[in-house]
């Protein structure tokens, strides 16, 4: 046999992540926490304004009130995933609206006017992306500057005038229901499905996670970071153009240069509430989609409860701060409680228990695999299972004995310390 035939090929390693569905983890995931918050807000509204809540059209009106910001939220997810930020989205949205409105007033065909408005938003986003990616300027500085630039152009062009000639389907999207479901919500969910696929199922989405976690690592991995950032900011501008359709429709088919202020902060807040990290590389699309509905219901509910506009902003901001802090507080608080109560504040005991727990978990998985192995007869299964069970008992016993020794030493050290420093 030749030397090539004598060579042994290395076995193919299975690098796929195999993690089954766990109901316990799913029920405490951040997305489910958002669902609980949404249900709680509905319960409050239901109990406080029962007649209004169950009157026809109320739920639809609440949902429609939050859909004008929804395209901005989807685009902002990708921006935050990069670890960047875009505070020019509201100005870009108004700029896109102005382009469409002026073209419609000039008698340009509707489809061309709408596409021109979306294209204008995309160009604004591309300009932001070029400055950030290729000129190396900080995203926050660039977008603050372009926010003033785009808004200033709109104010110069329109002055105090109001554009009122827009395509009729704008108001249809904002106000019409299909089978009792707001058309704007349907379109939002469809766009959300596309963004879910891009972020979580495509190579481009993987790139965003990698860039957001470590830009240098992404560059050395062969990812064109500059091009990716340019694409994301251009996509954000495109979503601003699409948002102009929802926004103008929500405003009844008109717009002025003073409209849309604060929408950028709302979009960012919704993304953060939805679990997207402002540091980049963390988050999913599901959370911000649910958070968009939460913000709509929260704002509407506070209004119905006669809370004035300024207090509503305070309450909303406070809730957002708490929502962002909850995951970190929970993890740190639970860890501190476990260390103090279960392990008497001894980190060695904690580490040993954690290690033993992982080892026992692995052994139990082996037992589960043996039980499902049809190639083994019952006697072989019982023998192997007994072997693993004995190992589990032995490891748990050793862990318990060692922890007892450490805790006793800690107790004696504490006693000696008290005696040494006791006041005589």
mmCIF file of C-alpha atoms in Angstrom, residues 4-324:
data_model
loop_
_atom_site.group_PDB
_atom_site.id
_atom_site.type_symbol
_atom_site.label_atom_id
_atom_site.label_comp_id
_atom_site.label_asym_id
_atom_site.label_seq_id
_atom_site.Cartn_x
_atom_site.Cartn_y
_atom_site.Cartn_z
ATOM 1 C CA UNK A 4 -0.990 8.044 1.100
ATOM 2 C CA UNK A 5 -3.223 5.091 1.839
ATOM 3 C CA UNK A 6 -1.422 4.502 5.152
ATOM 4 C CA UNK A 7 -2.262 7.995 6.342
ATOM 5 C CA UNK A 8 -5.105 8.102 8.812
ATOM 6 C CA UNK A 9 -7.568 10.897 8.353
ATOM 7 C CA UNK A 10 -8.631 12.740 11.488
ATOM 8 C CA UNK A 11 -12.254 12.256 12.450
ATOM 9 C CA UNK A 12 -14.589 15.092 11.530
ATOM 10 C CA UNK A 13 -15.469 17.139 14.579
ATOM 11 C CA UNK A 14 -19.051 18.146 15.082
ATOM 12 C CA UNK A 15 -18.888 21.833 16.016
ATOM 13 C CA UNK A 16 -22.625 22.482 15.942
ATOM 14 C CA UNK A 17 -24.156 23.820 19.116
ATOM 15 C CA UNK A 18 -26.778 21.379 20.330
ATOM 16 C CA UNK A 19 -28.985 22.960 22.922
ATOM 17 C CA UNK A 20 -32.516 21.758 23.301
ATOM 18 C CA UNK A 21 -35.474 23.899 24.247
ATOM 19 C CA UNK A 22 -35.731 24.463 27.997
ATOM 20 C CA UNK A 23 -39.057 25.830 29.187
ATOM 21 C CA UNK A 24 -37.642 27.076 32.493
ATOM 22 C CA UNK A 25 -35.035 29.250 30.758
ATOM 23 C CA UNK A 26 -37.497 30.425 28.129
ATOM 24 C CA UNK A 27 -40.011 31.608 30.725
ATOM 25 C CA UNK A 28 -37.424 33.854 32.413
ATOM 26 C CA UNK A 29 -35.795 35.129 29.215
ATOM 27 C CA UNK A 30 -35.824 38.903 28.731
ATOM 28 C CA UNK A 31 -38.282 38.630 25.848
ATOM 29 C CA UNK A 32 -40.761 36.836 28.127
ATOM 30 C CA UNK A 33 -40.197 39.463 30.844
ATOM 31 C CA UNK A 34 -41.231 42.060 28.264
ATOM 32 C CA UNK A 35 -44.348 40.018 27.524
ATOM 33 C CA UNK A 36 -45.173 40.011 31.249
ATOM 34 C CA UNK A 37 -44.719 43.786 31.370
ATOM 35 C CA UNK A 38 -47.011 44.192 28.367
ATOM 36 C CA UNK A 39 -49.655 41.997 30.029
ATOM 37 C CA UNK A 40 -49.326 43.979 33.267
ATOM 38 C CA UNK A 41 -49.874 47.281 31.463
ATOM 39 C CA UNK A 42 -52.964 45.826 29.795
ATOM 40 C CA UNK A 43 -54.290 44.645 33.162
ATOM 41 C CA UNK A 44 -53.822 48.124 34.646
ATOM 42 C CA UNK A 45 -55.596 49.725 31.694
ATOM 43 C CA UNK A 46 -58.337 47.101 31.809
ATOM 44 C CA UNK A 47 -59.064 47.650 35.501
ATOM 45 C CA UNK A 48 -58.800 51.447 35.461
ATOM 46 C CA UNK A 49 -60.652 52.114 32.183
ATOM 47 C CA UNK A 50 -62.797 49.020 31.740
ATOM 48 C CA UNK A 51 -65.456 50.510 29.465
ATOM 49 C CA UNK A 52 -62.895 52.224 27.250
ATOM 50 C CA UNK A 53 -60.604 49.183 27.079
ATOM 51 C CA UNK A 54 -63.360 46.902 25.808
ATOM 52 C CA UNK A 55 -64.905 49.448 23.465
ATOM 53 C CA UNK A 56 -64.360 48.712 19.747
ATOM 54 C CA UNK A 57 -61.220 50.214 18.244
ATOM 55 C CA UNK A 58 -59.386 51.049 21.485
ATOM 56 C CA UNK A 59 -56.688 48.375 21.242
ATOM 57 C CA UNK A 60 -56.220 49.111 17.546
ATOM 58 C CA UNK A 61 -55.826 52.833 18.287
ATOM 59 C CA UNK A 62 -53.238 52.130 20.990
ATOM 60 C CA UNK A 63 -51.177 49.946 18.659
ATOM 61 C CA UNK A 64 -51.438 52.446 15.801
ATOM 62 C CA UNK A 65 -50.147 55.210 18.081
ATOM 63 C CA UNK A 66 -46.778 53.450 18.370
ATOM 64 C CA UNK A 67 -46.281 52.227 14.823
ATOM 65 C CA UNK A 68 -44.880 55.455 13.358
ATOM 66 C CA UNK A 69 -41.586 54.861 15.190
ATOM 67 C CA UNK A 70 -41.439 51.126 14.408
ATOM 68 C CA UNK A 71 -39.293 51.258 11.218
ATOM 69 C CA UNK A 72 -36.772 53.428 13.074
ATOM 70 C CA UNK A 73 -36.576 50.792 15.807
ATOM 71 C CA UNK A 74 -35.745 48.026 13.340
ATOM 72 C CA UNK A 75 -32.980 50.045 11.709
ATOM 73 C CA UNK A 76 -31.606 51.157 15.069
ATOM 74 C CA UNK A 77 -31.159 47.520 16.156
ATOM 75 C CA UNK A 78 -28.455 47.034 13.531
ATOM 76 C CA UNK A 79 -26.786 50.350 14.391
ATOM 77 C CA UNK A 80 -26.573 49.448 18.082
ATOM 78 C CA UNK A 81 -25.366 45.945 17.234
ATOM 79 C CA UNK A 82 -22.264 47.583 15.742
ATOM 80 C CA UNK A 83 -21.685 49.502 18.976
ATOM 81 C CA UNK A 84 -22.568 52.757 17.211
ATOM 82 C CA UNK A 85 -25.527 55.118 17.539
ATOM 83 C CA UNK A 86 -27.547 57.306 15.182
ATOM 84 C CA UNK A 87 -29.327 60.351 16.601
ATOM 85 C CA UNK A 88 -30.130 61.787 13.172
ATOM 86 C CA UNK A 89 -32.936 59.335 12.354
ATOM 87 C CA UNK A 90 -35.774 61.740 13.174
ATOM 88 C CA UNK A 91 -34.258 64.493 11.034
ATOM 89 C CA UNK A 92 -33.655 62.010 8.210
ATOM 90 C CA UNK A 93 -37.277 60.870 8.445
ATOM 91 C CA UNK A 94 -38.536 64.452 8.174
ATOM 92 C CA UNK A 95 -36.127 65.131 5.298
ATOM 93 C CA UNK A 96 -37.481 62.091 3.437
ATOM 94 C CA UNK A 97 -41.038 63.252 4.096
ATOM 95 C CA UNK A 98 -40.232 66.700 2.698
ATOM 96 C CA UNK A 99 -38.754 65.236 -0.500
ATOM 97 C CA UNK A 100 -41.850 63.123 -1.114
ATOM 98 C CA UNK A 101 -44.216 65.999 -0.270
ATOM 99 C CA UNK A 102 -42.488 68.512 -2.530
ATOM 100 C CA UNK A 103 -42.445 66.073 -5.451
ATOM 101 C CA UNK A 104 -46.128 65.253 -4.959
ATOM 102 C CA UNK A 105 -46.973 68.962 -4.925
ATOM 103 C CA UNK A 106 -45.029 69.320 -8.193
ATOM 104 C CA UNK A 107 -47.223 66.722 -9.868
ATOM 105 C CA UNK A 108 -44.594 63.973 -9.999
ATOM 106 C CA UNK A 109 -46.130 60.456 -10.162
ATOM 107 C CA UNK A 110 -46.792 59.030 -6.714
ATOM 108 C CA UNK A 111 -44.570 55.968 -7.036
ATOM 109 C CA UNK A 112 -41.592 58.100 -8.135
ATOM 110 C CA UNK A 113 -42.178 60.575 -5.303
ATOM 111 C CA UNK A 114 -42.322 57.815 -2.701
ATOM 112 C CA UNK A 115 -39.214 56.073 -4.028
ATOM 113 C CA UNK A 116 -37.400 59.407 -4.145
ATOM 114 C CA UNK A 117 -38.244 60.012 -0.491
ATOM 115 C CA UNK A 118 -36.933 56.586 0.532
ATOM 116 C CA UNK A 119 -33.846 57.105 -1.628
ATOM 117 C CA UNK A 120 -33.237 60.484 0.025
ATOM 118 C CA UNK A 121 -33.256 58.753 3.409
ATOM 119 C CA UNK A 122 -30.848 56.094 2.119
ATOM 120 C CA UNK A 123 -28.452 58.784 0.847
ATOM 121 C CA UNK A 124 -28.549 60.543 4.221
ATOM 122 C CA UNK A 125 -27.737 57.251 5.911
ATOM 123 C CA UNK A 126 -24.954 56.542 3.419
ATOM 124 C CA UNK A 127 -23.427 59.946 4.180
ATOM 125 C CA UNK A 128 -23.447 59.097 7.901
ATOM 126 C CA UNK A 129 -21.940 55.695 7.167
ATOM 127 C CA UNK A 130 -19.178 57.121 4.990
ATOM 128 C CA UNK A 131 -18.165 59.624 7.681
ATOM 129 C CA UNK A 132 -18.176 56.961 10.394
ATOM 130 C CA UNK A 133 -16.625 54.056 8.478
ATOM 131 C CA UNK A 134 -14.227 55.631 6.029
ATOM 132 C CA UNK A 135 -13.355 58.901 7.749
ATOM 133 C CA UNK A 136 -13.124 57.366 11.216
ATOM 134 C CA UNK A 137 -15.359 59.938 12.889
ATOM 135 C CA UNK A 138 -17.341 58.979 16.032
ATOM 136 C CA UNK A 139 -20.906 58.002 15.138
ATOM 137 C CA UNK A 140 -22.476 60.135 17.861
ATOM 138 C CA UNK A 141 -20.668 63.289 16.684
ATOM 139 C CA UNK A 142 -21.446 62.636 13.023
ATOM 140 C CA UNK A 143 -25.131 61.987 13.594
ATOM 141 C CA UNK A 144 -25.569 64.958 15.925
ATOM 142 C CA UNK A 145 -24.096 67.156 13.195
ATOM 143 C CA UNK A 146 -26.172 65.614 10.409
ATOM 144 C CA UNK A 147 -29.283 65.822 12.561
ATOM 145 C CA UNK A 148 -28.869 69.588 12.696
ATOM 146 C CA UNK A 149 -27.902 69.626 9.014
ATOM 147 C CA UNK A 150 -30.918 67.693 7.712
ATOM 148 C CA UNK A 151 -33.373 69.429 10.043
ATOM 149 C CA UNK A 152 -31.895 72.802 9.113
ATOM 150 C CA UNK A 153 -32.373 72.095 5.394
ATOM 151 C CA UNK A 154 -36.019 71.214 6.016
ATOM 152 C CA UNK A 155 -36.579 74.414 8.011
ATOM 153 C CA UNK A 156 -34.963 76.557 5.315
ATOM 154 C CA UNK A 157 -36.999 74.958 2.522
ATOM 155 C CA UNK A 158 -40.364 74.819 4.303
ATOM 156 C CA UNK A 159 -40.033 77.654 6.807
ATOM 157 C CA UNK A 160 -43.445 77.686 8.543
ATOM 158 C CA UNK A 161 -45.281 76.013 5.675
ATOM 159 C CA UNK A 162 -46.999 72.657 5.985
ATOM 160 C CA UNK A 163 -46.911 70.053 3.225
ATOM 161 C CA UNK A 164 -50.329 68.467 2.763
ATOM 162 C CA UNK A 165 -50.096 66.687 -0.585
ATOM 163 C CA UNK A 166 -49.073 63.096 0.037
ATOM 164 C CA UNK A 167 -50.129 59.734 -1.406
ATOM 165 C CA UNK A 168 -53.470 58.534 -0.082
ATOM 166 C CA UNK A 169 -52.119 55.152 0.977
ATOM 167 C CA UNK A 170 -50.035 56.869 3.679
ATOM 168 C CA UNK A 171 -53.117 57.415 5.854
ATOM 169 C CA UNK A 172 -54.418 53.981 4.875
ATOM 170 C CA UNK A 173 -51.309 52.333 6.298
ATOM 171 C CA UNK A 174 -51.537 54.362 9.496
ATOM 172 C CA UNK A 175 -55.249 54.079 10.244
ATOM 173 C CA UNK A 176 -56.829 51.098 8.445
ATOM 174 C CA UNK A 177 -57.469 47.740 10.122
ATOM 175 C CA UNK A 178 -57.604 44.402 8.327
ATOM 176 C CA UNK A 179 -59.797 41.828 10.104
ATOM 177 C CA UNK A 180 -59.472 43.927 13.261
ATOM 178 C CA UNK A 181 -55.657 44.051 13.058
ATOM 179 C CA UNK A 182 -53.949 47.384 12.280
ATOM 180 C CA UNK A 183 -52.347 47.330 8.836
ATOM 181 C CA UNK A 184 -49.339 49.179 10.270
ATOM 182 C CA UNK A 185 -48.822 46.353 12.781
ATOM 183 C CA UNK A 186 -48.979 43.730 10.028
ATOM 184 C CA UNK A 187 -46.375 45.587 7.983
ATOM 185 C CA UNK A 188 -44.212 46.077 11.085
ATOM 186 C CA UNK A 189 -44.285 42.357 11.875
ATOM 187 C CA UNK A 190 -43.440 41.477 8.276
ATOM 188 C CA UNK A 191 -40.465 43.836 8.323
ATOM 189 C CA UNK A 192 -39.516 42.447 11.724
ATOM 190 C CA UNK A 193 -39.492 38.910 10.288
ATOM 191 C CA UNK A 194 -37.078 40.051 7.576
ATOM 192 C CA UNK A 195 -34.788 41.671 10.157
ATOM 193 C CA UNK A 196 -34.919 38.539 12.324
ATOM 194 C CA UNK A 197 -33.783 36.458 9.377
ATOM 195 C CA UNK A 198 -30.987 38.875 8.476
ATOM 196 C CA UNK A 199 -29.652 39.243 12.019
ATOM 197 C CA UNK A 200 -30.010 35.705 13.295
ATOM 198 C CA UNK A 201 -29.952 33.480 10.219
ATOM 199 C CA UNK A 202 -27.618 35.138 7.728
ATOM 200 C CA UNK A 203 -23.856 35.626 7.446
ATOM 201 C CA UNK A 204 -24.370 39.383 7.465
ATOM 202 C CA UNK A 205 -26.044 39.146 10.864
ATOM 203 C CA UNK A 206 -23.126 37.110 12.224
ATOM 204 C CA UNK A 207 -20.801 39.861 11.030
ATOM 205 C CA UNK A 208 -22.739 42.434 13.048
ATOM 206 C CA UNK A 209 -22.369 40.374 16.225
ATOM 207 C CA UNK A 210 -18.640 39.916 15.650
ATOM 208 C CA UNK A 211 -18.015 43.592 14.854
ATOM 209 C CA UNK A 212 -20.048 44.701 17.859
ATOM 210 C CA UNK A 213 -18.103 42.441 20.209
ATOM 211 C CA UNK A 214 -14.608 43.164 18.864
ATOM 212 C CA UNK A 215 -13.903 45.299 15.811
ATOM 213 C CA UNK A 216 -10.227 44.341 15.704
ATOM 214 C CA UNK A 217 -11.060 40.645 15.835
ATOM 215 C CA UNK A 218 -13.590 41.163 13.043
ATOM 216 C CA UNK A 219 -10.962 42.822 10.854
ATOM 217 C CA UNK A 220 -8.459 40.006 11.371
ATOM 218 C CA UNK A 221 -11.237 37.512 10.642
ATOM 219 C CA UNK A 222 -11.510 38.882 7.124
ATOM 220 C CA UNK A 223 -14.655 40.967 7.652
ATOM 221 C CA UNK A 224 -14.787 44.257 5.761
ATOM 222 C CA UNK A 225 -15.807 46.363 8.757
ATOM 223 C CA UNK A 226 -15.937 49.640 6.836
ATOM 224 C CA UNK A 227 -18.188 48.253 4.118
ATOM 225 C CA UNK A 228 -20.443 46.585 6.688
ATOM 226 C CA UNK A 229 -20.855 49.832 8.620
ATOM 227 C CA UNK A 230 -21.635 51.734 5.425
ATOM 228 C CA UNK A 231 -24.314 49.160 4.543
ATOM 229 C CA UNK A 232 -25.872 49.327 8.023
ATOM 230 C CA UNK A 233 -26.054 53.128 8.101
ATOM 231 C CA UNK A 234 -27.477 53.143 4.571
ATOM 232 C CA UNK A 235 -30.085 50.610 5.692
ATOM 233 C CA UNK A 236 -30.870 52.847 8.659
ATOM 234 C CA UNK A 237 -31.455 55.752 6.273
ATOM 235 C CA UNK A 238 -33.693 53.556 4.127
ATOM 236 C CA UNK A 239 -35.749 52.645 7.191
ATOM 237 C CA UNK A 240 -36.037 56.371 7.944
ATOM 238 C CA UNK A 241 -37.522 56.796 4.466
ATOM 239 C CA UNK A 242 -39.987 53.989 5.157
ATOM 240 C CA UNK A 243 -40.730 55.496 8.583
ATOM 241 C CA UNK A 244 -41.719 58.729 6.833
ATOM 242 C CA UNK A 245 -44.634 56.832 5.271
ATOM 243 C CA UNK A 246 -45.860 55.638 8.671
ATOM 244 C CA UNK A 247 -45.221 59.036 10.276
ATOM 245 C CA UNK A 248 -46.935 61.233 7.676
ATOM 246 C CA UNK A 249 -49.864 58.832 7.598
ATOM 247 C CA UNK A 250 -50.118 59.017 11.367
ATOM 248 C CA UNK A 251 -50.100 62.828 11.148
ATOM 249 C CA UNK A 252 -53.109 62.705 8.819
ATOM 250 C CA UNK A 253 -51.196 63.186 5.583
ATOM 251 C CA UNK A 254 -49.264 66.337 6.423
ATOM 252 C CA UNK A 255 -45.891 67.371 7.841
ATOM 253 C CA UNK A 256 -43.932 70.434 8.920
ATOM 254 C CA UNK A 257 -40.331 71.148 9.838
ATOM 255 C CA UNK A 258 -41.042 71.041 13.589
ATOM 256 C CA UNK A 259 -42.521 67.530 13.625
ATOM 257 C CA UNK A 260 -40.820 64.324 14.714
ATOM 258 C CA UNK A 261 -38.579 65.782 17.409
ATOM 259 C CA UNK A 262 -37.536 63.197 19.978
ATOM 260 C CA UNK A 263 -38.254 60.188 17.790
ATOM 261 C CA UNK A 264 -34.573 59.250 17.742
ATOM 262 C CA UNK A 265 -34.504 58.976 21.534
ATOM 263 C CA UNK A 266 -37.693 56.925 21.512
ATOM 264 C CA UNK A 267 -36.244 54.489 18.966
ATOM 265 C CA UNK A 268 -33.023 54.088 20.963
ATOM 266 C CA UNK A 269 -34.940 53.665 24.235
ATOM 267 C CA UNK A 270 -37.159 50.965 22.724
ATOM 268 C CA UNK A 271 -34.133 49.047 21.448
ATOM 269 C CA UNK A 272 -32.439 49.223 24.840
ATOM 270 C CA UNK A 273 -35.654 48.148 26.576
ATOM 271 C CA UNK A 274 -35.801 45.265 24.100
ATOM 272 C CA UNK A 275 -32.429 43.980 25.256
ATOM 273 C CA UNK A 276 -30.093 45.391 22.596
ATOM 274 C CA UNK A 277 -26.800 46.474 24.147
ATOM 275 C CA UNK A 278 -25.511 49.960 23.344
ATOM 276 C CA UNK A 279 -22.007 48.500 23.589
ATOM 277 C CA UNK A 280 -22.715 46.318 20.576
ATOM 278 C CA UNK A 281 -22.734 42.604 19.841
ATOM 279 C CA UNK A 282 -25.724 41.669 21.975
ATOM 280 C CA UNK A 283 -29.438 41.536 21.329
ATOM 281 C CA UNK A 284 -32.191 40.100 19.185
ATOM 282 C CA UNK A 285 -35.028 41.543 17.128
ATOM 283 C CA UNK A 286 -37.820 39.944 19.170
ATOM 284 C CA UNK A 287 -37.241 42.165 22.202
ATOM 285 C CA UNK A 288 -37.497 45.544 20.436
ATOM 286 C CA UNK A 289 -40.613 44.361 18.565
ATOM 287 C CA UNK A 290 -42.319 43.624 21.898
ATOM 288 C CA UNK A 291 -40.868 46.791 23.442
ATOM 289 C CA UNK A 292 -42.450 48.872 20.649
ATOM 290 C CA UNK A 293 -45.863 47.636 21.738
ATOM 291 C CA UNK A 294 -44.969 48.210 25.401
ATOM 292 C CA UNK A 295 -44.049 51.833 24.699
ATOM 293 C CA UNK A 296 -47.291 52.380 22.782
ATOM 294 C CA UNK A 297 -49.454 50.883 25.543
ATOM 295 C CA UNK A 298 -47.492 52.618 28.310
ATOM 296 C CA UNK A 299 -47.758 56.072 26.735
ATOM 297 C CA UNK A 300 -51.460 55.617 25.940
ATOM 298 C CA UNK A 301 -52.256 54.234 29.414
ATOM 299 C CA UNK A 302 -50.503 57.087 31.214
ATOM 300 C CA UNK A 303 -52.452 59.538 29.058
ATOM 301 C CA UNK A 304 -55.777 57.896 29.925
ATOM 302 C CA UNK A 305 -54.844 58.021 33.607
ATOM 303 C CA UNK A 306 -54.625 61.822 33.300
ATOM 304 C CA UNK A 307 -50.851 61.917 33.751
ATOM 305 C CA UNK A 308 -49.529 65.130 32.192
ATOM 306 C CA UNK A 309 -47.016 65.014 29.350
ATOM 307 C CA UNK A 310 -43.956 65.975 31.422
ATOM 308 C CA UNK A 311 -44.731 63.434 34.143
ATOM 309 C CA UNK A 312 -45.253 60.804 31.439
ATOM 310 C CA UNK A 313 -41.724 61.429 30.196
ATOM 311 C CA UNK A 314 -40.370 61.109 33.733
ATOM 312 C CA UNK A 315 -42.263 57.859 34.365
ATOM 313 C CA UNK A 316 -41.274 56.428 30.987
ATOM 314 C CA UNK A 317 -37.606 57.321 31.527
ATOM 315 C CA UNK A 318 -37.642 55.839 35.027
ATOM 316 C CA UNK A 319 -39.180 52.588 33.760
ATOM 317 C CA UNK A 320 -36.561 52.346 31.021
ATOM 318 C CA UNK A 321 -33.721 52.816 33.526
ATOM 319 C CA UNK A 322 -35.172 50.095 35.762
ATOM 320 C CA UNK A 323 -35.684 47.817 32.765
ATOM 321 C CA UNK A 324 -32.045 48.181 31.732
#
